[in-house]
Short mmCIF file of C-alpha atoms in Angstrom, two decimals:
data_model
loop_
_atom_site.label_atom_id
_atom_site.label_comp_id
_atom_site.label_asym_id
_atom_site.label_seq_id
_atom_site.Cartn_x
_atom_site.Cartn_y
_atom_site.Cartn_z
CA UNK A 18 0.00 0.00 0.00
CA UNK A 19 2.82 2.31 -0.47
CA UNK A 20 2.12 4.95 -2.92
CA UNK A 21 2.77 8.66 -3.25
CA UNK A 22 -0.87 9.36 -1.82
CA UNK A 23 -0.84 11.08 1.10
CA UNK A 24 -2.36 9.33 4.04
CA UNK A 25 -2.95 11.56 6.58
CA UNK A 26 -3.78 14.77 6.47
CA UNK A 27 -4.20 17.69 10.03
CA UNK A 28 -7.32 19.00 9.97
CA UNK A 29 -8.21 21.54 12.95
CA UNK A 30 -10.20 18.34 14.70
CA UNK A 31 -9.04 15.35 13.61
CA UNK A 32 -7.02 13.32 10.98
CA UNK A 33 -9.36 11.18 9.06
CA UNK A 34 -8.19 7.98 6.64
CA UNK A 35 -10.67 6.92 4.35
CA UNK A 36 -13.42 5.60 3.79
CA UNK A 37 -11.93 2.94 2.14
CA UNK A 38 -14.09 0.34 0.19
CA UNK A 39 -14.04 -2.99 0.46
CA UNK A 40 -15.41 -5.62 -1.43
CA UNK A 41 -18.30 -8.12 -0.31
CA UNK A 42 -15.93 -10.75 0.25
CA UNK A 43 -14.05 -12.44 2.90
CA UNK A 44 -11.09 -10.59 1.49
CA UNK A 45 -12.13 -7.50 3.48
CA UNK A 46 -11.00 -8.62 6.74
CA UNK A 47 -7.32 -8.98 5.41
CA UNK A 48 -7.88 -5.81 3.58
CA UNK A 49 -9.02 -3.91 6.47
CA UNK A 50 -6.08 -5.03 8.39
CA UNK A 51 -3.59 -4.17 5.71
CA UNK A 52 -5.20 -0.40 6.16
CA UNK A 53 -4.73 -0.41 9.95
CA UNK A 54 -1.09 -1.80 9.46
CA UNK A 55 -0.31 0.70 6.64
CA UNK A 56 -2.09 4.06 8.74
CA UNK A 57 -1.30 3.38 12.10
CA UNK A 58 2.64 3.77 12.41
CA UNK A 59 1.98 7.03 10.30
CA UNK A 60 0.26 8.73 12.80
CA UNK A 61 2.82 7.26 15.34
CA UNK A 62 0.33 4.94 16.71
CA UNK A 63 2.53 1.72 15.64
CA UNK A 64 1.91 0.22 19.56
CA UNK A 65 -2.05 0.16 18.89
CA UNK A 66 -1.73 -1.99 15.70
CA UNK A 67 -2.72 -5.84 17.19
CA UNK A 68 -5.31 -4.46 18.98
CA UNK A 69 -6.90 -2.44 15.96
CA UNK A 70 -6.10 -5.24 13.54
CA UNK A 71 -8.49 -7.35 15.68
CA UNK A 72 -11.26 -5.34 16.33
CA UNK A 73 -11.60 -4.14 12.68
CA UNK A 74 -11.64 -7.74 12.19
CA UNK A 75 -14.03 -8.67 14.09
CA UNK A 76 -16.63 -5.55 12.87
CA UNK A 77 -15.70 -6.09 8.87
CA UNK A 78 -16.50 -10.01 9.91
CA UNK A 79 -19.79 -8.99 11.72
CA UNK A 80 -20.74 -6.89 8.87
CA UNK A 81 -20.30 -9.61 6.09
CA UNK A 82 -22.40 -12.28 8.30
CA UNK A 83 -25.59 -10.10 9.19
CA UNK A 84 -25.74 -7.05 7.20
CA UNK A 85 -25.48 -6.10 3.81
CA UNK A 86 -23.32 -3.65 1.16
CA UNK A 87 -21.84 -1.26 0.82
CA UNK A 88 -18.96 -1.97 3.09
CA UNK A 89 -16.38 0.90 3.97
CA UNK A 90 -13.65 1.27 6.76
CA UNK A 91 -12.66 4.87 7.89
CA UNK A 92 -9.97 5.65 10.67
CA UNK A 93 -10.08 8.79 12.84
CA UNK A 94 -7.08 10.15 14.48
CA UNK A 95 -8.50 12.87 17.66
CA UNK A 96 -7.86 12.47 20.87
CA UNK A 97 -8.36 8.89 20.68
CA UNK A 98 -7.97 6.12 17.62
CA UNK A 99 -11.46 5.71 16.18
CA UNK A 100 -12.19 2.84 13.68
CA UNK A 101 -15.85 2.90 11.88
CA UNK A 102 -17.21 0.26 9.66
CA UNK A 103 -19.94 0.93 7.53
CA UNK A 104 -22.37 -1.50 6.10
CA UNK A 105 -25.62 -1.00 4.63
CA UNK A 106 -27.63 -2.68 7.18
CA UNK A 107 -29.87 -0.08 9.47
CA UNK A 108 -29.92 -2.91 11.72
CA UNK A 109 -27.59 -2.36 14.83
CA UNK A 110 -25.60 -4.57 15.89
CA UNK A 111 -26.63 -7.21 18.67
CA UNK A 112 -23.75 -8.73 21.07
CA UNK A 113 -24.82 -12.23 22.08
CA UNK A 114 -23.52 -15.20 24.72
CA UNK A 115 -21.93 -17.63 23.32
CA UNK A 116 -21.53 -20.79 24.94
CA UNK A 117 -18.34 -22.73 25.53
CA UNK A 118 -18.05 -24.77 22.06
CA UNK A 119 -19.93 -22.07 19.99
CA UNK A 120 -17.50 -21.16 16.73
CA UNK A 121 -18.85 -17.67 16.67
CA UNK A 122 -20.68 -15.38 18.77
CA UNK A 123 -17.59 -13.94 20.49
CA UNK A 124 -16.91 -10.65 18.17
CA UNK A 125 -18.78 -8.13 20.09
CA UNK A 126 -17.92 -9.32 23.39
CA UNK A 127 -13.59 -8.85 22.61
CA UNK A 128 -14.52 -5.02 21.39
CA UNK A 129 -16.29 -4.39 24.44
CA UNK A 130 -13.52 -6.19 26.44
CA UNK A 131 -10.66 -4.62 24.86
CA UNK A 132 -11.43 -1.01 23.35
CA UNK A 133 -11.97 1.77 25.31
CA UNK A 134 -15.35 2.31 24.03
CA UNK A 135 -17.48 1.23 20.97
CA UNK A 136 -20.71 1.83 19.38
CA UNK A 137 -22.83 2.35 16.82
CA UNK A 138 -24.66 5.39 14.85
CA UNK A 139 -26.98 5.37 12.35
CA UNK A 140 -26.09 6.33 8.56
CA UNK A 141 -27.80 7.74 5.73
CA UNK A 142 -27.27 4.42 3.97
CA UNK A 143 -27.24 1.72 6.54
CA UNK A 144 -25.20 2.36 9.85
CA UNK A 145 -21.84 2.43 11.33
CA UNK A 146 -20.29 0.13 14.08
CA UNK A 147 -17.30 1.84 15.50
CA UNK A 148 -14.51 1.41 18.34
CA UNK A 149 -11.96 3.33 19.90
CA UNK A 150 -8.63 2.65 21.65
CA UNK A 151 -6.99 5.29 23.75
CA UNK A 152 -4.05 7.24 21.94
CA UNK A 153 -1.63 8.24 24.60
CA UNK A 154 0.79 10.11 21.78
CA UNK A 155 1.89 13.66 21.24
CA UNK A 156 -1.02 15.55 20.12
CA UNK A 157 0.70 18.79 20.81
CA UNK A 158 -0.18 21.68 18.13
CA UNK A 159 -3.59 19.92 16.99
CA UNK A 160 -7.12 20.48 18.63
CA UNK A 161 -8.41 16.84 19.91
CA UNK A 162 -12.17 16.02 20.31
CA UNK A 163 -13.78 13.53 22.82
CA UNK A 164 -13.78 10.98 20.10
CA UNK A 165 -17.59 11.29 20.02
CA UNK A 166 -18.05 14.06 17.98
CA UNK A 167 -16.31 13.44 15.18
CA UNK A 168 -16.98 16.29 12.49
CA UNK A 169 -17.10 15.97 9.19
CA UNK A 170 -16.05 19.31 8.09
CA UNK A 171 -12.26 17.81 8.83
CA UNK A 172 -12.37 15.20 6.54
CA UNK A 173 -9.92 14.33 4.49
CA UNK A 174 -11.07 11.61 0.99
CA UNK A 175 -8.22 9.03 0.73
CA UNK A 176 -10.43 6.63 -1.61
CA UNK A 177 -8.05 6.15 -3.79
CA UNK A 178 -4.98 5.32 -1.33
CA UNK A 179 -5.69 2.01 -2.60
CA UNK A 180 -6.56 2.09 -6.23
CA UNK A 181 -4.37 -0.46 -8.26
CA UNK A 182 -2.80 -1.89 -5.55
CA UNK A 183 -3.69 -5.18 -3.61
CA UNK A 184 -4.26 -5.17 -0.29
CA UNK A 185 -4.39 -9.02 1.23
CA UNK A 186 -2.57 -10.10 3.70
#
């Protein structure tokens, strides 16, 4: 994913990567991982990458199981790491139990356990299942938000970061 594309770019509020879109495919996972390796050391955040890789694995998973297209992953760089998936299901997501020899059912219950907060929002198309994992770097010289209010006046399109160039790991 190396390219001469910027990937980051200081807005007053935040530093936004993405959306980037990703295919209806099992592919995504990989693909959304490649993204967090690739934007994460960039914004000096190289220490939150197993973590992130995870999570965003576990939300691009949820979304190809029980929701529906389009799929898009956006990072957000405030006071805190922010990950969003987007699918075009308006139906939010629903943590369940799983029991001790279930295969699946677990997703929900490691982002709650290991980010420092998650959620969901509604979208104009479909709705947006997102995490966040604390940021303890040097945000000197740039305004940070709450991580909740993410604006989208300081958005920055990256779309084509990835254009022509594979992305599986």
């Amino acid at each position: 994913m190396t390219g001469s594309t910027p990937l980051v770019a200081a807005r007053e509020e935040a530093i936004v990567g993405g959306p980037w879109s990703l295919p209806w495919s099992p592919t995504s996972c990989a693909q959304a991982r490649a993204v967090v390796r690739e934007v994460l050391p960039q914004w000096g955040l190289a220490r939150l990458i197993a973590t992130a890789e995870l999570l965003t694995s576990e939300l691009v998973c949820n979304a190809l199981r029980h929701a529906a297209g389009p799929l898009s992953l956006t990072l957000v760089w405030a006071s805190d790491v922010r990950c969003l998936v987007n699918d075009g299901s308006p139906v939010p997501p629903r943590p369940t139990v799983a029991d001790l020899d279930d295969e699946n059912g677990r997703g929900l219950a490691l982002v709650d356990m290991l980010a420092a907060r998650w959620g969901w929002e509604h979208e104009l198309v479909g709705k947006s299942v997102w995490f966040e994992l604390a940021a303890a770097a040097d945000n000197s010289g740039r305004a940070t938000g709450d991580g909740h209010g993410i604006a989208r006046t300081g958005e920055t399109d990256l779309r084509d970061l990835n254009a022509g160039r594979s992305m599986a790991a």
